[in-house]
Coordinates of C-alpha atoms in Angstrom, one line a residue:
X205 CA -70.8 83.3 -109.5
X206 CA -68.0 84.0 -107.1
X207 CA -64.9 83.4 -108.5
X208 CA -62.1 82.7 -105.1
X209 CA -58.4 83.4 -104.9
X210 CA -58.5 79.7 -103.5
X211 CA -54.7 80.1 -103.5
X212 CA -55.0 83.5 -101.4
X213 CA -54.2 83.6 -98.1
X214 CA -57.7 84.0 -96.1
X215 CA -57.9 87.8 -94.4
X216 CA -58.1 87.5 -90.7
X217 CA -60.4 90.2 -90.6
X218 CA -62.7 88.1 -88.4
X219 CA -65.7 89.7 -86.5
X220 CA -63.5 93.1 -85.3
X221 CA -62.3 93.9 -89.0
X222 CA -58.5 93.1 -88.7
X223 CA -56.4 91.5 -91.0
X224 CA -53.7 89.0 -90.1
X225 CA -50.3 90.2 -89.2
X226 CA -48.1 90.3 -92.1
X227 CA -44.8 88.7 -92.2
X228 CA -41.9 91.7 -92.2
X229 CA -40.5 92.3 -95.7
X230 CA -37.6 94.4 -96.9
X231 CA -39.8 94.7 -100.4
X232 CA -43.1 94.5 -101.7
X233 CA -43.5 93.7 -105.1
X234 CA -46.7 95.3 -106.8
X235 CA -47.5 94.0 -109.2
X236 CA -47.9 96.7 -112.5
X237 CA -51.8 95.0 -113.1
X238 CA -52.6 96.2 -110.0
X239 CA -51.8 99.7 -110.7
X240 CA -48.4 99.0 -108.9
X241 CA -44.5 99.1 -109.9
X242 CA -42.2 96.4 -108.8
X243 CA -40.1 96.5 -105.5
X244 CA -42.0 99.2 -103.3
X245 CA -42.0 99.3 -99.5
X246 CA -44.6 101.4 -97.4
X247 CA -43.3 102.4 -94.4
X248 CA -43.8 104.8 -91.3
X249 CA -41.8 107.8 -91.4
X250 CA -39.8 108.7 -88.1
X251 CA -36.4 110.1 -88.5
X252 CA -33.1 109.2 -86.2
X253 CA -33.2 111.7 -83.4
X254 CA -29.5 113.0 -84.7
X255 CA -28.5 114.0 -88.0
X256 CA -26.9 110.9 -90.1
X257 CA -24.8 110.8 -93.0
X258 CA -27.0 110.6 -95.7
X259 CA -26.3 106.8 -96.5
X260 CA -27.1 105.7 -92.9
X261 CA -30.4 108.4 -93.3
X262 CA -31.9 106.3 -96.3
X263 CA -34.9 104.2 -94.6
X264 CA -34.0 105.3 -91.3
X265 CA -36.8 105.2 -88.5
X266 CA -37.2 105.3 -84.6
X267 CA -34.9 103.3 -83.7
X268 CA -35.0 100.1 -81.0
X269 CA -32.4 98.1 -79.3
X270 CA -32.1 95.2 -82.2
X271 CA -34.0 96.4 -84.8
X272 CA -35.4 99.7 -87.2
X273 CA -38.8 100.5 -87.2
X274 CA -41.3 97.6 -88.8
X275 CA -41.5 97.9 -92.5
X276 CA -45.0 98.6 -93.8
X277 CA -46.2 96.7 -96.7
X278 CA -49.6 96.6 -98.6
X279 CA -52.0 93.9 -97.0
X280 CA -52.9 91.1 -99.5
X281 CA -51.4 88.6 -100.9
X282 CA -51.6 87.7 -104.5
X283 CA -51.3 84.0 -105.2
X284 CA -47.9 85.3 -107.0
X285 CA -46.6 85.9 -103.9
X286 CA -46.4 89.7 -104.4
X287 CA -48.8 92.2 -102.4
X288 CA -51.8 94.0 -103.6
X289 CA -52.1 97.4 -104.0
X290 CA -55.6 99.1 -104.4
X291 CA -55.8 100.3 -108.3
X292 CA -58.6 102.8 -108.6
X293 CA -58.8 106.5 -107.1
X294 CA -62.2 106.6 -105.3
X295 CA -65.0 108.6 -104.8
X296 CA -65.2 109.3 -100.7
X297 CA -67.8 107.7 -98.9
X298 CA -70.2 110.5 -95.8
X299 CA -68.3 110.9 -93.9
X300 CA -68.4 109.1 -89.7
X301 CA -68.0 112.9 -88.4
X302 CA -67.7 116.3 -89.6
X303 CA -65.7 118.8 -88.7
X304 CA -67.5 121.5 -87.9
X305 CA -68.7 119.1 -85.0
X306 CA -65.7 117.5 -83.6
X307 CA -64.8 120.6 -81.3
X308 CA -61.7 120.3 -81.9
X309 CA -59.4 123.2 -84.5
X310 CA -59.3 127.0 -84.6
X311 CA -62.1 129.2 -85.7
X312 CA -61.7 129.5 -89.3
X313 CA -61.2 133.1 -88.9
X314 CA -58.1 132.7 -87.1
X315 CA -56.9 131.5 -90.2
X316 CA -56.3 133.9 -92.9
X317 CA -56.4 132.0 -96.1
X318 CA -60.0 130.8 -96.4
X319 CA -61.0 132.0 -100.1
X320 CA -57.7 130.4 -101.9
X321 CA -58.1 129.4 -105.4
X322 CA -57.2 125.9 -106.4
X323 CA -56.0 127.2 -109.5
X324 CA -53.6 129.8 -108.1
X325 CA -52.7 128.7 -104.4
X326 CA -51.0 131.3 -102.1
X327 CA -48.7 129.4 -100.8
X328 CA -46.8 131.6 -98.5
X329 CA -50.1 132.4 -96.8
X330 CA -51.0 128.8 -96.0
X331 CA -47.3 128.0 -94.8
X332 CA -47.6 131.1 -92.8
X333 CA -51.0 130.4 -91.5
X334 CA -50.7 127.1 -90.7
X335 CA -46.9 126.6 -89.9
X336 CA -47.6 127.5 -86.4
X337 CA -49.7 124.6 -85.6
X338 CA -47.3 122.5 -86.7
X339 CA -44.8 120.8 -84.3
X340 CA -41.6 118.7 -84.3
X341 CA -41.5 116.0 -81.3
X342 CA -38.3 114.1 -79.9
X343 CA -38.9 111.0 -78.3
X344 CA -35.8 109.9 -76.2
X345 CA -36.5 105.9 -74.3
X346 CA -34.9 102.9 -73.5
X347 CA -35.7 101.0 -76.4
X348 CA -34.3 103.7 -78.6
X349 CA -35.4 107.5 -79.6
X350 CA -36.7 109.5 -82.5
X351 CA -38.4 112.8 -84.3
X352 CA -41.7 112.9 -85.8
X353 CA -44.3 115.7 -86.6
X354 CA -47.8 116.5 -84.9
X355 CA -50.4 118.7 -85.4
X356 CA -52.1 121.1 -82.6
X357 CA -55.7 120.5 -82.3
X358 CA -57.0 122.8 -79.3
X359 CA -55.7 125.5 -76.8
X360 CA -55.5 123.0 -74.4
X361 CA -51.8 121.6 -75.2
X362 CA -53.4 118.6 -76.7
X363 CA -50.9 117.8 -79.9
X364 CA -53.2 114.5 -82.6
X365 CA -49.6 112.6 -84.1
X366 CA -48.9 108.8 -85.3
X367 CA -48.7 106.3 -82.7
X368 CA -45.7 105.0 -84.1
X369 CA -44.2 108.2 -83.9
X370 CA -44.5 108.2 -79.5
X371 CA -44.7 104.7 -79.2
X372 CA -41.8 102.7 -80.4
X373 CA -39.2 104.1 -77.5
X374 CA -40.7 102.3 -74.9
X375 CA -42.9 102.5 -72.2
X376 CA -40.9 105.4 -70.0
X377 CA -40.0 107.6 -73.4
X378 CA -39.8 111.3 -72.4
X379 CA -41.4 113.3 -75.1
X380 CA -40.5 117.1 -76.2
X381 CA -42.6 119.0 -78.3
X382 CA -40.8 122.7 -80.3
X383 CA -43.0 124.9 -81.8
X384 CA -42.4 126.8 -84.9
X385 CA -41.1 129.5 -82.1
X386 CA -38.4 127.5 -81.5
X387 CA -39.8 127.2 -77.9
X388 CA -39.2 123.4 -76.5
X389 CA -41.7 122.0 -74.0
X390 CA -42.1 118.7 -72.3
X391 CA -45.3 116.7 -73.2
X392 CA -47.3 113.4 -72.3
X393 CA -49.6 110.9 -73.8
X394 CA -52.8 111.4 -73.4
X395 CA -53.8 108.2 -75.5
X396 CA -52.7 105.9 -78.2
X397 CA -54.8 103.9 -80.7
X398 CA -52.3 101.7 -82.5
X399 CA -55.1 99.9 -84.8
X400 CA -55.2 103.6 -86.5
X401 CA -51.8 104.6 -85.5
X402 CA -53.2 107.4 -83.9
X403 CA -51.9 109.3 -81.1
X404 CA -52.7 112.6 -79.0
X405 CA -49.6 113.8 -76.8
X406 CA -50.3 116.9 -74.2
X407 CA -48.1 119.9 -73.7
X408 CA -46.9 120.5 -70.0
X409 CA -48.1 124.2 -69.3
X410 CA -48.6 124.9 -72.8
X411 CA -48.4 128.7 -73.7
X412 CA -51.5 130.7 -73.9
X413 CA -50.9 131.8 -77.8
X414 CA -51.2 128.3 -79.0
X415 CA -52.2 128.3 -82.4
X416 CA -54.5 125.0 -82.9
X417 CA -54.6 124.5 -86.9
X418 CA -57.9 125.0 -88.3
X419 CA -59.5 121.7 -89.7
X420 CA -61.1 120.9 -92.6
X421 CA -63.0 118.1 -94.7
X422 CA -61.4 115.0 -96.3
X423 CA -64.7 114.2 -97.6
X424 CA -64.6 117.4 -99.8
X425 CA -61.6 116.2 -101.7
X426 CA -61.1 115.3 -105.2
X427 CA -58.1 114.0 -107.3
X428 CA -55.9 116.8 -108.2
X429 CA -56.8 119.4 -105.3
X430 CA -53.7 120.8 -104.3
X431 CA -52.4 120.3 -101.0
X432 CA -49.5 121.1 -98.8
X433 CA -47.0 118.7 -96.7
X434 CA -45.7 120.8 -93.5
X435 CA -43.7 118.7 -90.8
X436 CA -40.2 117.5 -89.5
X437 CA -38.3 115.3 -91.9
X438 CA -35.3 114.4 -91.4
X439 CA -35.0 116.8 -88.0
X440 CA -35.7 119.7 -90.6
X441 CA -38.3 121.3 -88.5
X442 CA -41.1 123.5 -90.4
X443 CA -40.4 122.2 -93.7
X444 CA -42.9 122.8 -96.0
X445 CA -43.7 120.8 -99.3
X446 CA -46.8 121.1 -102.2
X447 CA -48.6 118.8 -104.4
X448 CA -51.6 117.0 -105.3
X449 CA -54.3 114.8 -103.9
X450 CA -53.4 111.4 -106.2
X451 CA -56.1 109.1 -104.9
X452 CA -58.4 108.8 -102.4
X453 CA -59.4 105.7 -100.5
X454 CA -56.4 104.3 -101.2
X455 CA -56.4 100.8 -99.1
X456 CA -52.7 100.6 -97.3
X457 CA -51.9 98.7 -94.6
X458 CA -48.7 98.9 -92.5
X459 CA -47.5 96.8 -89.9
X460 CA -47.8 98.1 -86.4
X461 CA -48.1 97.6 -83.2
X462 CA -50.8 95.6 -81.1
X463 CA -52.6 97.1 -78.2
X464 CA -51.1 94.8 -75.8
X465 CA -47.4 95.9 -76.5
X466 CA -48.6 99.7 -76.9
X467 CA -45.7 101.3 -74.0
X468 CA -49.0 103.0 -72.7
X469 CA -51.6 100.8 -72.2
X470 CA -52.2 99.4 -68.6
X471 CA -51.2 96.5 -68.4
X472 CA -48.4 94.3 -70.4
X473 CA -49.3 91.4 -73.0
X474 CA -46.9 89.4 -75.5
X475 CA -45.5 91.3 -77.9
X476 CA -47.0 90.8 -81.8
X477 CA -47.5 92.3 -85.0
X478 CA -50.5 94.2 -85.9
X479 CA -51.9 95.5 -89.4
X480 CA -53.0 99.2 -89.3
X481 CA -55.4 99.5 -92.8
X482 CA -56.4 103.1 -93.8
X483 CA -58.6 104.6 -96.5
X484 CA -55.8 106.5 -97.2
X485 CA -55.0 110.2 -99.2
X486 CA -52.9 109.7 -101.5
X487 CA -50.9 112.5 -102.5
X488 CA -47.6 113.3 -104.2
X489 CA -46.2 116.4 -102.0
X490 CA -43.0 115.0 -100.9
X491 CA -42.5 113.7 -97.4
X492 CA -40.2 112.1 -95.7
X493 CA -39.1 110.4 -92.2
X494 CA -39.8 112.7 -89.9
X495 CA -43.1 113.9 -91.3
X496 CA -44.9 111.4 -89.5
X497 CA -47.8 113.0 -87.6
X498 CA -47.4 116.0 -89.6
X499 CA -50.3 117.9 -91.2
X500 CA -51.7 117.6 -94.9
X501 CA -53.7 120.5 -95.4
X502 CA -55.6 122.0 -98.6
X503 CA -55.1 125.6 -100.5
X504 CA -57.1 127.1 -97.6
X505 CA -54.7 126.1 -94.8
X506 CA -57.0 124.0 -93.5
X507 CA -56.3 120.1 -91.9
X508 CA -57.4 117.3 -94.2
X509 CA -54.7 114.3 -93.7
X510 CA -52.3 113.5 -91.1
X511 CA -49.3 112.1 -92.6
X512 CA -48.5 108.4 -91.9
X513 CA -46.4 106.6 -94.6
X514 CA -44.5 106.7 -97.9
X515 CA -44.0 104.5 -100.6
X516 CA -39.8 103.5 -101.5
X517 CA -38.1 101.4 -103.7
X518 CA -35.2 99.0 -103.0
X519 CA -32.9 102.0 -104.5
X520 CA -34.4 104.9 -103.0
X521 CA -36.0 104.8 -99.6
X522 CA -36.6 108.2 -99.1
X523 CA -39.9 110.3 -101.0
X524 CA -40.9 109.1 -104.4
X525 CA -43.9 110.9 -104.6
X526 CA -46.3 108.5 -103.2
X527 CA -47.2 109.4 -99.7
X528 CA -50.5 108.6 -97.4
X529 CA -52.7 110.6 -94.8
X530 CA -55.0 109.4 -92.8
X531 CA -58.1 111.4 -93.8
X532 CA -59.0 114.2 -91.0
X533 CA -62.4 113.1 -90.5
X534 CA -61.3 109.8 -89.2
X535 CA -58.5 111.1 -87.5
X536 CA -60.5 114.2 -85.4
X537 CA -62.9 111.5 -84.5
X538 CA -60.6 108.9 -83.0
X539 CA -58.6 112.2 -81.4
X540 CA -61.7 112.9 -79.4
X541 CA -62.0 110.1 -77.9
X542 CA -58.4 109.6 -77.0
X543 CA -58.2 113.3 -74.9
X544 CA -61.8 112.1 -73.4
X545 CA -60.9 108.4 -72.4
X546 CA -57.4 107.7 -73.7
X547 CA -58.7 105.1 -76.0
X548 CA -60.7 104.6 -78.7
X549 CA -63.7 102.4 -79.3
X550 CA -63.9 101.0 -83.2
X551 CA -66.9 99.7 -85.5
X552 CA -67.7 96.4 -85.4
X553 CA -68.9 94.4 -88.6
X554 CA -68.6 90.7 -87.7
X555 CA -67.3 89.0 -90.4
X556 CA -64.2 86.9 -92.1
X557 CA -63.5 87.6 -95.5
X558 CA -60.8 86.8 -98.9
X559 CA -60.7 89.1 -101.9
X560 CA -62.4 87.6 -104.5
X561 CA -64.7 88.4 -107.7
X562 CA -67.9 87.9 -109.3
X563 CA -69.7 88.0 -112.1
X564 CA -72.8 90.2 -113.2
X565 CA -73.9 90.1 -117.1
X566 CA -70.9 90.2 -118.8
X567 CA -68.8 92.2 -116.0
X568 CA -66.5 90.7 -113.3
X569 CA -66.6 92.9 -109.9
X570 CA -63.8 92.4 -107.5
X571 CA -64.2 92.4 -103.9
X572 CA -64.5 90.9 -100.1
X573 CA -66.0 87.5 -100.4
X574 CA -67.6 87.2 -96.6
X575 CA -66.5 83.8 -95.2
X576 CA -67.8 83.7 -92.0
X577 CA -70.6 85.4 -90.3
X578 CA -70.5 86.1 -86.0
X579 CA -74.1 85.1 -85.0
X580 CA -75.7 87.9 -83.7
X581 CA -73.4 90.6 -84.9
X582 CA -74.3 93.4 -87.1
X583 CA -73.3 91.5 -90.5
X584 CA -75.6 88.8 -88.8
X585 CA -78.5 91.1 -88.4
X586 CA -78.0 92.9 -91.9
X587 CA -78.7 89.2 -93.5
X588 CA -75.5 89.1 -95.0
X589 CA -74.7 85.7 -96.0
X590 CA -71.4 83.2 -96.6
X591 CA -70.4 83.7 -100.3
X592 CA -71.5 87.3 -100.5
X593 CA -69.2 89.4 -102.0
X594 CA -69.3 92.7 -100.7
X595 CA -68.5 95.4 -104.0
X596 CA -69.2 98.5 -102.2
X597 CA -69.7 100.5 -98.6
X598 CA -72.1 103.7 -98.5
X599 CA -71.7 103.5 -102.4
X600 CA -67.8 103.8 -102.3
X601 CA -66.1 100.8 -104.4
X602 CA -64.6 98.0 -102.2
X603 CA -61.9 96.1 -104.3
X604 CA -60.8 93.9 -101.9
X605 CA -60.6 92.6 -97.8
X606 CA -58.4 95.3 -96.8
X607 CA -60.8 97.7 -98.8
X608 CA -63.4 96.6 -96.8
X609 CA -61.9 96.8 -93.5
X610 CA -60.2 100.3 -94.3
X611 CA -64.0 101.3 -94.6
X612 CA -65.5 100.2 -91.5
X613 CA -62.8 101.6 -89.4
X614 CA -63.2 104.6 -90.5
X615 CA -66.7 104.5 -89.3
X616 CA -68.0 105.8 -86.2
X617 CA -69.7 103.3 -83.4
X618 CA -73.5 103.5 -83.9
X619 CA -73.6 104.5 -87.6
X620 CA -75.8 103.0 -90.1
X621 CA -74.5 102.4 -94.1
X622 CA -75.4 100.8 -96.5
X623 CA -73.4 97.7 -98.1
X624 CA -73.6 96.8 -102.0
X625 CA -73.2 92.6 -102.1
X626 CA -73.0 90.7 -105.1
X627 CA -75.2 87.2 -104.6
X628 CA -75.9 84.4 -106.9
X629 CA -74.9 86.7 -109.8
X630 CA -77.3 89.4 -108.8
X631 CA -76.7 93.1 -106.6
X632 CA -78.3 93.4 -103.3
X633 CA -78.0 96.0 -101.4
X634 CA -77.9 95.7 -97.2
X635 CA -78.5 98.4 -94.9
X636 CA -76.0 98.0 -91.7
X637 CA -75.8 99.8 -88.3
X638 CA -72.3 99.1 -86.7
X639 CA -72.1 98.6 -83.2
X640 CA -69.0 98.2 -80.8
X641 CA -66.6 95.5 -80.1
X642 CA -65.6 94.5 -77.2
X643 CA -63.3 91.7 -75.8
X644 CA -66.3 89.1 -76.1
X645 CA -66.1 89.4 -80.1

């Protein structure tokens, strides 16, 4: 038996995977059942392009006439009234891509720390080694200016970041990228994908000893791998900070933007709200605003996350040790497609769904109860069915809507998985192959 939220509101993920835009919140109260404390915020993490005061610093982001930076806040809504936060640290699913594949990094040999123990990390060799990949980016506009952190991914000048990071300055922001030389150049946008807030800039006439990091695997990960933060916070270029992966497929949405008022899109549509969900690293190395776009990388100096949002409380909106990456895998894959096209095509399920639960035996599975099912999508051709409730994806746990969504965006077009769905009290399990939306769907 499915058991409903019936006083939850319904997740908008309809047929392209999205949840409904969230209202903007100065708090989000999790609650402690759901692994949560009271009163925390999620939030992007640019940084005022100019040194504050540090009481005008606290929550500070990229600045627009009117208004800070949205306030990001975990997707679903608990009949309480209080958002959700996912509870349990998960095992990752294949990954969509690996990185050996995605053409895009150094040659591991050009960096030198690739036998590290995670026992004993040499620090000072991976801040050395990958320090130089690292860059801090000023974003000066009309509607306001900032700082954020990105990460070189080739010789070519091309430099993978958060969208929020380029786009909140409006459509005619100049952009300046400074290397860890100290060396300032101008850049451009090659693409932006705000449903990931992902976004690839390109250095004018970049040097010729551009150091692209070398990537790695998120899928490799497990909880307590040790991991370092290197970015821009507060305008404190090159900082480097170290901690621990704390959870893995952590579902957190933010609010963002939607592609029609992304500055660089063709075109210019209504401005609304957007909810960017990620199957996010978790991990406690501090970061900050500022290190948005920055790299996450593991004891060998290799790329695994790209640093997106923190969590704060009403009394401390700066790092509290819970901050999120999205995963490299996903990130180098929707990259490639933004230096190839300048945008980015995403996985399409076809379905509606609500968190719910269900009962097997004696044990109650929480999940995405499907609602309704596009004819003729892939959902449609899979068999799944109204009242299914979908408990798993490519045999990774899926604890609620945005859990669900979180999983098929980080999916390539084309690829086939299998999903786990609870029905009349028993566990089926569905094989899948995702195709691509498009503006029919």
């Amino acid at each position: 038996m499915v058991h409903s939220e019936t006083t939850h509101r319904t997740q908008e993920i309809l047929m392209d995977e999205r949840t409904s835009p969230l209202p903007r919140h100065d708090t989000a109260s999790v609650p402690p059942a759901a692994g949560g404390v009271p009163g925390f915020t999620y939030e992007p993490m640019t940084s005022p392009a100019a040194p504050e005061p540090p009481a005008r610093r606290r929550g500070a982001g990229l600045r627009r006439v009117g208004e800070l930076s949205a306030v990001a806040v975990l997707a679903a809504t608990l009949a309480s009234g209080g958002t959700y936060a996912a509870t349990t640290a998960l095992d990752r699913p294949s990954a969509t891509t690996s990185a050996e594949s995605s053409g895009l990094g150094a040659d591991s040999s050009v960096v030198p720390v690739t036998d590290a123990q995670k026992t004993s990390p040499d620090w000072e060799a991976v801040s050395s080694a990958v320090s130089p990949s690292v860059v801090a980016i000023a974003v000066k506009g009309a509607e306001g200016q900032g700082q954020g952190s990105g990460v070189v991914i080739d010789d070519q000048g091309h430099v993978l970041t958060n969208n929020h990071v380029v786009s909140g300055a409006g459509r005619d922001a100049q952009l300046q990228v400074t290397l860890a030389d100290g060396n300032t150049y101008t850049a451009t946008v090659a693409g932006t994908d705000p449903s990931t807030d992902l976004a690839v800039i390109t250095i004018t006439d970049p040097p010729k000893d551009l150091k692209p990091v070398s990537i790695g695997s998120s899928e490799d990960l497990t909880v307590g791998d040790p991991v370092m933060a290197i970015g821009n916070p507060l305008g404190l270029a090159g900082t480097v900070t170290t901690g621990i992966v704390s959870a893995l497929d952590r579902p957190v949405a933010t609010e963002g933007e939607s592609q029609d008022e992304d500055p660089f899109a063709p075109g210019q549509g209504s401005a609304s709200s957007a909810t960017v969900v990620t199957n996010a690293i978790q991990t406690s190395a501090p970061i900050n605003p500022g290190n948005s776009g920055g790299a996450l990388v593991d004891a060998s100096g290799r790329l695994i996350g790209i640093n997106s949002s923190i969590a704060t409380t009403s009394a401390n909106s700066g790092s509290i040790g819970i901050g999120f990456a999205i995963p490299v895998q996903q990130a180098t894959m929707i990259a490639e497609q933004l230096i190839e096209n300048g945008s980015a095509e995403h996985a399409f399920l076809g379905v509606s769904t609500r968190d719910a639960s269900a009962t097997v035996g004696s044990a109650t599975r929480a999940g995405a109860e499907v609602g309704e099912v596009t004819p003729g999508s892939p959902a449609d051709d899979a068999g799944l069915r109204s009242g299914d409730l979908v408990i798993a994806v490519g045999g990774a746990p899926v604890t609620s809507s945005t859990s669900l969504v979180g999983h098929v965006r980080e999916r390539a077009v084309g690829s086939s998985t299998e999903l786990t769905v609870i029905r009349s009290g028993k566990e089926h399990r569905v094989e899948v192959t995702l195709s691509r939306r498009d503006s029919a769907n």
